Coordinates of C-alpha atoms in Angstrom, one line a residue:
X1 CA 18.0 -7.2 19.4
X2 CA 14.2 -6.2 18.7
X3 CA 13.8 -3.8 15.8
X4 CA 10.5 -2.5 18.0
X5 CA 12.5 0.4 20.2
X6 CA 10.7 0.9 23.8
X7 CA 12.1 3.1 26.7
X8 CA 13.6 1.4 29.6
X9 CA 13.1 2.0 33.0
X10 CA 16.5 3.6 33.5
X11 CA 15.3 6.1 30.6
X12 CA 12.1 7.0 32.2
X13 CA 14.1 9.3 34.9
X14 CA 15.5 11.4 32.1
X15 CA 12.4 12.9 30.6
X16 CA 13.9 15.5 27.7
X17 CA 10.7 16.1 25.9
X18 CA 7.8 16.3 28.6
X19 CA 5.0 16.6 25.8
X20 CA 5.9 13.3 24.2
X21 CA 6.2 11.6 27.7
X22 CA 3.0 12.8 28.4
X23 CA 1.7 11.3 25.1
X24 CA 3.8 8.1 25.5
X25 CA 1.7 5.2 25.2
X26 CA 2.6 2.2 27.3
X27 CA 3.5 -0.8 25.3
X28 CA 2.5 -4.0 26.8
X29 CA 3.7 -7.2 24.8
X30 CA 0.9 -8.6 22.6
X31 CA 1.2 -12.0 23.5
X32 CA 0.8 -11.3 27.2
X33 CA -2.3 -8.7 25.9
X34 CA -3.8 -11.4 24.3
X35 CA -3.7 -14.3 26.3
X36 CA -5.2 -12.1 29.0
X37 CA -8.0 -10.6 27.0
X38 CA -8.3 -13.1 24.2
X39 CA -9.9 -11.4 21.2
X40 CA -10.0 -8.3 22.4
X41 CA -6.5 -8.2 23.2
X42 CA -6.2 -8.2 19.4
X43 CA -8.1 -5.4 18.9
X44 CA -6.3 -3.6 21.5
X45 CA -3.1 -4.4 20.0
X46 CA -4.4 -2.9 16.8
X47 CA -5.4 0.2 18.1
X48 CA -1.8 0.6 19.7
X49 CA -0.1 0.0 16.9
X50 CA -2.2 2.5 14.9
X51 CA -1.4 5.2 17.5
X52 CA 2.4 4.5 17.6
X53 CA 2.2 4.3 14.0
X54 CA 3.2 0.5 14.0
X55 CA 2.0 -0.9 11.2
X56 CA 4.4 -3.2 10.0
X57 CA 3.7 -4.7 6.6
X58 CA 0.2 -4.3 6.4
X59 CA 0.1 -1.0 4.2
X60 CA 2.4 -2.9 1.6
X61 CA 0.3 -6.0 1.6
X62 CA -2.8 -4.2 1.3
X63 CA -0.9 -2.0 -1.7
X64 CA -0.2 -5.2 -3.3
X65 CA -3.8 -6.6 -3.6
X66 CA -5.1 -3.2 -4.6
X67 CA -2.0 -3.2 -7.3
X68 CA -3.2 -6.7 -8.5
X69 CA -7.2 -6.2 -8.4
X70 CA -6.5 -3.4 -10.8
X71 CA -4.5 -4.8 -13.4
X72 CA -6.5 -7.9 -13.3
X73 CA -9.7 -5.8 -13.9
X74 CA -7.9 -4.1 -17.1
X75 CA -6.3 -7.2 -18.2
X76 CA -7.5 -10.9 -17.3
X77 CA -3.8 -12.4 -18.4
X78 CA -2.2 -10.3 -15.6
X79 CA -2.6 -13.5 -12.9
X80 CA -2.7 -16.2 -15.1
X81 CA -0.1 -18.8 -14.0
X82 CA 2.5 -18.3 -17.2
X83 CA 2.6 -14.7 -16.2
X84 CA 2.7 -14.9 -12.1
X85 CA 5.4 -17.6 -13.0
X86 CA 7.5 -15.4 -15.2
X87 CA 7.2 -12.0 -12.5
X88 CA 8.3 -14.7 -9.9
X89 CA 11.0 -15.6 -11.8
X90 CA 11.7 -11.7 -12.7
X91 CA 12.0 -10.6 -9.7
X92 CA 14.5 -13.0 -7.6
X93 CA 17.5 -10.7 -9.6
X94 CA 16.3 -7.6 -8.2
X95 CA 15.2 -9.2 -4.8
X96 CA 18.5 -10.9 -4.3
X97 CA 20.1 -7.4 -4.7
X98 CA 17.6 -5.8 -2.6
X99 CA 18.5 -8.4 0.5
X100 CA 21.8 -7.0 0.5
X101 CA 20.5 -3.2 0.3
X102 CA 18.1 -4.0 3.5
X103 CA 21.3 -5.2 5.4
X104 CA 23.0 -1.7 4.6
X105 CA 19.6 0.4 5.4
X106 CA 19.5 -1.2 8.5
X107 CA 22.7 0.9 9.3
X108 CA 21.0 3.9 8.5
X109 CA 23.2 4.0 5.2
X110 CA 22.8 3.6 1.5
X111 CA 25.0 1.6 -1.2
X112 CA 25.0 3.2 -4.8
X113 CA 27.1 1.0 -6.0
X114 CA 25.2 -2.6 -6.2
X115 CA 24.0 -2.2 -9.6
X116 CA 27.4 -1.7 -11.3
X117 CA 28.8 -4.3 -8.9
X118 CA 26.0 -6.7 -10.2
X119 CA 26.9 -6.0 -13.9
X120 CA 30.7 -6.8 -13.0
X121 CA 29.3 -10.0 -11.7
X122 CA 27.8 -11.3 -14.5
X123 CA 30.5 -9.7 -16.8
X124 CA 33.3 -11.6 -14.8
X125 CA 31.3 -15.1 -15.0
X126 CA 31.0 -14.9 -18.8
X127 CA 34.4 -13.8 -19.6
X128 CA 35.9 -16.5 -17.3
X129 CA 33.4 -19.4 -18.4
X130 CA 33.0 -18.1 -22.0
X131 CA 35.7 -16.5 -23.2
X132 CA 38.4 -18.3 -21.6
X133 CA 36.7 -21.9 -21.1
X134 CA 36.9 -21.9 -17.2
X135 CA 35.0 -24.3 -15.0
X136 CA 31.4 -23.0 -14.6
X137 CA 31.3 -23.4 -10.8
X138 CA 34.7 -22.0 -10.4
X139 CA 33.5 -18.7 -12.6
X140 CA 30.6 -18.6 -10.7
X141 CA 32.1 -18.5 -7.2
X142 CA 34.8 -16.1 -8.3
X143 CA 32.1 -14.1 -9.8
X144 CA 30.1 -13.9 -6.3
X145 CA 33.8 -13.4 -4.4
X146 CA 34.0 -10.1 -7.2
X147 CA 31.1 -8.6 -5.4
X148 CA 32.0 -9.6 -1.8
X149 CA 35.5 -7.8 -2.4
X150 CA 34.1 -4.6 -4.0
X151 CA 31.5 -4.5 -1.0
X152 CA 34.3 -4.9 1.2
X153 CA 36.5 -2.2 -0.2
X154 CA 33.2 0.2 -0.1
X155 CA 32.8 -0.8 3.6
X156 CA 36.7 -0.6 4.6
X157 CA 37.0 3.2 2.9
X158 CA 33.6 4.2 4.8
X159 CA 34.1 2.4 8.1
X160 CA 38.0 3.0 8.6
X161 CA 38.7 6.2 6.5
X162 CA 35.6 8.0 7.4
X163 CA 34.5 8.9 4.0
X164 CA 30.6 8.7 3.7
X165 CA 28.7 5.5 2.2
X166 CA 27.1 8.1 0.0
X167 CA 30.2 9.3 -1.7
X168 CA 32.1 5.9 -1.5
X169 CA 29.5 3.9 -3.4
X170 CA 28.5 6.6 -5.7
X171 CA 32.3 6.3 -6.7
X172 CA 32.2 2.8 -6.8
X173 CA 29.1 3.2 -8.9
X174 CA 31.3 4.9 -11.7
X175 CA 34.4 2.6 -10.8
X176 CA 32.7 -1.1 -11.2
X177 CA 30.8 0.4 -14.5
X178 CA 33.9 1.4 -16.1
X179 CA 35.5 -1.9 -14.9
X180 CA 32.5 -4.0 -16.6
X181 CA 32.9 -2.2 -19.9
X182 CA 36.5 -2.7 -19.9
X183 CA 36.5 -6.6 -19.1
X184 CA 33.6 -6.9 -21.6
X185 CA 35.7 -5.4 -24.6
X186 CA 34.5 -3.8 -27.6
X187 CA 32.0 -6.3 -28.5
X188 CA 30.2 -5.6 -25.5
X189 CA 28.1 -8.7 -25.3
X190 CA 28.8 -12.2 -24.5
X191 CA 26.1 -14.7 -24.5
X192 CA 26.0 -17.3 -22.2
X193 CA 25.5 -21.4 -22.8
X194 CA 21.8 -22.0 -23.2
X195 CA 22.3 -25.1 -20.9
X196 CA 24.8 -24.0 -18.6
X197 CA 25.0 -23.3 -15.0
X198 CA 24.1 -20.0 -14.8
X199 CA 21.3 -19.8 -17.3
X200 CA 19.5 -22.8 -15.8
X201 CA 19.2 -21.0 -12.8
X202 CA 16.4 -19.2 -14.1
X203 CA 15.0 -21.6 -16.8
X204 CA 14.7 -24.9 -14.8
X205 CA 11.5 -25.6 -13.3
X206 CA 10.7 -28.9 -11.0
X207 CA 8.1 -30.1 -13.2
X208 CA 6.9 -32.8 -11.0
X209 CA 3.9 -31.1 -9.3
X210 CA 5.2 -32.8 -6.1
X211 CA 7.8 -30.5 -6.0
X212 CA 5.8 -27.2 -5.3
X213 CA 3.3 -28.9 -3.1
X214 CA 6.3 -30.3 -1.1
X215 CA 7.8 -26.6 -0.7
X216 CA 4.1 -25.4 0.3
X217 CA 4.4 -28.4 2.9
X218 CA 7.7 -27.7 4.0
X219 CA 6.9 -23.9 4.5
X220 CA 3.8 -24.7 6.4
X221 CA 5.4 -27.1 8.7
X222 CA 8.5 -25.2 9.3
X223 CA 6.6 -22.2 10.2
X224 CA 4.5 -24.3 13.1
X225 CA 7.5 -25.8 14.4
X226 CA 9.4 -22.9 14.7
X227 CA 6.7 -20.5 16.3
X228 CA 5.5 -23.5 18.5
X229 CA 9.1 -24.1 19.7
X230 CA 9.9 -20.7 20.6
X231 CA 6.9 -20.6 22.6
X232 CA 7.6 -23.3 24.4
X233 CA 11.3 -21.5 25.1
X234 CA 9.5 -18.5 25.9
X235 CA 7.1 -20.3 28.5
X236 CA 10.2 -22.1 30.3
X237 CA 11.9 -18.6 30.7
X238 CA 8.9 -17.2 32.0
X239 CA 8.0 -14.5 29.4
X240 CA 5.0 -14.1 27.4
X241 CA 4.3 -16.1 24.7
X242 CA 1.6 -16.5 22.0
X243 CA -1.6 -18.9 22.7
X244 CA -1.5 -22.0 21.0
X245 CA -4.7 -21.6 18.8
X246 CA -3.2 -18.0 17.5
X247 CA -0.3 -20.0 16.2
X248 CA -2.5 -22.5 14.5
X249 CA -4.5 -19.9 12.9
X250 CA -1.2 -18.3 11.4
X251 CA -0.2 -21.6 10.0
X252 CA -3.9 -22.5 8.6
X253 CA -3.5 -19.3 6.4
X254 CA 0.0 -19.5 5.3
X255 CA -0.9 -23.0 4.0
X256 CA -3.8 -21.4 2.1
X257 CA -1.5 -19.0 0.7
X258 CA 1.5 -21.4 0.2
X259 CA -0.9 -24.2 -1.7
X260 CA -2.3 -21.5 -3.6
X261 CA 0.8 -20.3 -5.0
X262 CA 1.8 -24.1 -5.6
X263 CA -1.4 -24.6 -7.7
X264 CA -0.7 -22.0 -9.8
X265 CA 3.1 -22.8 -10.4
X266 CA 1.7 -26.5 -11.3
X267 CA -0.5 -24.9 -13.6
X268 CA 2.3 -23.8 -15.9
X269 CA 5.7 -25.3 -16.0
X270 CA 5.9 -26.4 -12.2
X271 CA 8.0 -24.9 -9.3
X272 CA 11.1 -22.4 -10.6
X273 CA 14.4 -23.5 -9.2
X274 CA 15.2 -19.2 -9.2
X275 CA 12.2 -19.1 -6.5
X276 CA 13.3 -21.8 -4.3
X277 CA 16.7 -20.5 -3.9
X278 CA 15.4 -17.1 -3.1
X279 CA 12.9 -18.2 -0.7
X280 CA 16.0 -20.1 1.0
X281 CA 17.7 -17.1 0.9
X282 CA 15.1 -14.7 2.9
X283 CA 14.7 -17.7 5.2
X284 CA 18.5 -18.2 6.1
X285 CA 19.1 -13.9 6.2
X286 CA 15.9 -13.5 8.4
X287 CA 17.6 -16.1 10.7
X288 CA 20.8 -14.2 10.8
X289 CA 19.3 -10.8 11.5
X290 CA 16.6 -12.0 14.0
X291 CA 17.9 -14.8 15.4
X292 CA 22.1 -14.4 16.0
X293 CA 24.6 -12.2 17.7
X294 CA 25.7 -10.4 14.7
X295 CA 22.1 -9.6 13.7
X296 CA 21.5 -8.0 16.9
X297 CA 24.3 -5.9 16.4
X298 CA 23.6 -4.7 13.2
X299 CA 19.9 -3.7 14.4
X300 CA 21.7 -2.3 17.5
X301 CA 24.2 -0.2 15.0
X302 CA 21.3 1.3 12.9
X303 CA 19.4 2.4 16.4
X304 CA 22.7 4.0 17.9
X305 CA 26.1 4.2 16.7
X306 CA 27.4 5.7 20.0
X307 CA 25.5 3.5 22.2
X308 CA 26.7 0.3 20.1
X309 CA 30.3 1.7 20.4
X310 CA 29.7 1.9 24.2
X311 CA 28.5 -1.4 24.4
X312 CA 31.3 -2.8 23.3
X313 CA 30.3 -3.5 19.4
X314 CA 33.1 -3.6 17.2
X315 CA 31.3 -1.0 14.6
X316 CA 33.9 -0.8 11.8
X317 CA 33.9 -4.5 11.3
X318 CA 30.0 -4.9 11.3
X319 CA 29.9 -1.9 9.0
X320 CA 32.7 -3.6 6.7
X321 CA 30.6 -6.9 6.8
X322 CA 27.4 -5.5 6.0
X323 CA 28.9 -3.8 3.0
X324 CA 30.8 -7.0 2.0
X325 CA 27.3 -8.8 2.1
X326 CA 25.8 -6.1 0.0
X327 CA 28.2 -6.6 -2.3
X328 CA 27.8 -10.3 -2.3
X329 CA 24.1 -10.3 -2.8
X330 CA 24.7 -8.0 -5.7
X331 CA 27.0 -10.4 -7.4
X332 CA 24.3 -13.1 -6.8
X333 CA 21.5 -11.0 -8.2
X334 CA 23.6 -9.7 -11.3
X335 CA 24.1 -13.8 -11.9
X336 CA 20.4 -14.1 -12.1
X337 CA 19.8 -11.3 -14.2
X338 CA 22.4 -12.4 -16.8
X339 CA 20.8 -16.0 -16.5
X340 CA 17.5 -14.4 -17.4
X341 CA 18.8 -12.9 -20.6
X342 CA 21.3 -15.5 -21.2
X343 CA 24.0 -13.2 -21.7
X344 CA 26.3 -10.5 -20.1
X345 CA 26.0 -6.8 -21.7
X346 CA 27.0 -3.1 -21.0
X347 CA 23.2 -2.7 -19.9
X348 CA 23.5 -4.5 -17.3
X349 CA 23.3 -2.5 -13.7
X350 CA 22.4 0.5 -15.3
X351 CA 19.3 2.5 -16.0
X352 CA 16.6 2.4 -13.4
X353 CA 17.8 -0.9 -12.2
X354 CA 19.7 0.9 -9.1
X355 CA 16.5 2.7 -8.4
X356 CA 14.2 -0.1 -8.4
X357 CA 16.5 -2.3 -6.1
X358 CA 16.8 0.5 -3.4
X359 CA 12.6 1.0 -3.7
X360 CA 12.2 -2.3 -3.6
X361 CA 13.7 -2.5 0.1
X362 CA 12.3 0.6 1.1
X363 CA 8.7 -0.1 -0.2
X364 CA 9.0 -3.4 1.3
X365 CA 9.1 -1.7 4.9
X366 CA 12.8 -1.5 5.5
X367 CA 13.1 2.2 7.2
X368 CA 15.8 4.5 5.8
X369 CA 16.4 6.1 9.0
X370 CA 18.0 2.6 10.4
X371 CA 17.3 0.4 12.8
X372 CA 14.0 -1.1 11.3
X373 CA 13.2 -3.7 8.5
X374 CA 13.7 -7.2 7.7
X375 CA 14.6 -9.1 4.8
X376 CA 11.4 -10.4 3.7
X377 CA 10.6 -6.4 3.0
X378 CA 12.7 -7.4 0.1
X379 CA 10.1 -9.9 -1.3
X380 CA 7.4 -7.7 -0.7
X381 CA 8.8 -4.9 -2.4
X382 CA 10.1 -6.3 -5.4
X383 CA 6.6 -8.1 -5.7
X384 CA 5.1 -4.1 -6.0
X385 CA 7.8 -3.1 -8.6
X386 CA 7.4 -6.3 -10.8
X387 CA 3.9 -6.5 -10.5
X388 CA 3.5 -2.6 -11.9
X389 CA 5.8 -3.2 -14.5
X390 CA 4.6 -6.4 -15.7
X391 CA 0.8 -4.5 -15.1
X392 CA 1.9 -1.7 -17.1
X393 CA 3.7 -3.4 -20.0
X394 CA 0.5 -5.7 -20.4
X395 CA -1.6 -2.4 -21.0
X396 CA 1.4 -1.3 -23.6
X397 CA 2.0 2.1 -21.3
X398 CA 5.4 3.6 -22.4
X399 CA 8.4 3.4 -19.8
X400 CA 8.0 7.1 -18.9
X401 CA 4.8 6.3 -17.5
X402 CA 6.3 3.3 -15.2
X403 CA 9.1 5.5 -14.1
X404 CA 6.4 8.3 -12.7
X405 CA 4.3 5.6 -11.1
X406 CA 7.0 3.6 -9.7
X407 CA 8.6 6.8 -8.1
X408 CA 5.4 7.9 -6.6
X409 CA 4.9 4.6 -5.2
X410 CA 8.3 4.9 -3.6
X411 CA 7.7 8.9 -2.4
X412 CA 4.4 7.4 -0.8
X413 CA 6.3 4.7 0.9
X414 CA 9.2 7.4 2.1
X415 CA 6.4 9.7 3.3
X416 CA 5.1 7.0 5.4
X417 CA 8.2 5.9 6.8
X418 CA 9.1 9.4 7.8
X419 CA 5.5 10.0 9.4
X420 CA 5.7 6.5 11.4
X421 CA 9.2 7.2 12.6
X422 CA 7.5 10.9 13.9
X423 CA 4.5 9.1 15.2
X424 CA 6.3 6.5 17.5
X425 CA 8.8 9.3 18.6
X426 CA 5.7 11.3 19.8
X427 CA 4.3 8.1 21.3
X428 CA 7.4 7.7 23.1
X429 CA 8.6 4.5 21.3
X430 CA 11.8 5.7 19.2

């Protein structure tokens, strides 16, 4: 189900807001517009999106480029290969958890427990593998399942009992934080094996230059083939499709970006394993949300709970599963955080960590009001946050200022989201 909400013919007969109906923008499939008008079609479609407040990821990308330009002008080391590689690895832990938050936000809900759950996962792995000598693979699986169970419990209380998600997950935040402190014991810190499985998640690099270039080739070819065959299916079904030349242009732009990143990675230690895993997760979760019946149900539920229920969607099951997914990714992210510092400690998942995770999803473009967003938003959002953090750290700016700047960026994003939603409603598209 598309996140782009348009009025249906049946809805046109019931005009609840005459002024909004009068100002409504006629929605035309952009693929058809481009095929009929060529370059003029792109301009027309861009103007329509501007009027309807449907800017997508454009503001985030522009903002990220501005941030990079500012910090690069202040410190030439900001976008060096070493710093870029470090930022890429640092963003994976937060980004993984943000992917789960995207699922929750698509329902129009919130999960405040993910920070504590991530800490529990790291502590669980450390206790099982280090303290009790359990096989690392089994300990890792159990640690991830800990997050899944925690999320499912939150979802069950929310969906079946009816307690607001905010209250349930706030209680979860406190409970799981206490649970983490309990299992870590009085010492409070357990160091991980520097050559162990979890530590290698962020310390391992594919040093062969062919790895980074190979990933760039796979990403570019994968995008082209997906877009091409999707167009073929649309043409066979008799619905509008993108022109082949547009697909080629998009593929070339992606190739330039992918190979530029590959060159930067190869100038340092090579392609980080953590980045490969994160990109794989983004591709898989994006496919689930946009290409499967389950994903369409998640979007539908975020659009309207009552309409989804009348359409036969099992609302309770979807809600429970989404919170279980959020818990799972919180656990995975927690393991990456533990990997980065090679230990599990009492500070994991606390402080500003939770806010950064939620901010990453929202800044990336996922709506707080539900029904709009993609897991790729987590990547964009976490890139903004990590860029600000590293940029300010290079300048020696204190943490309080970092908090204020990140808070300001988040507020600006939420304001844009609210204005966009209001604009779309005025344009008859919400």
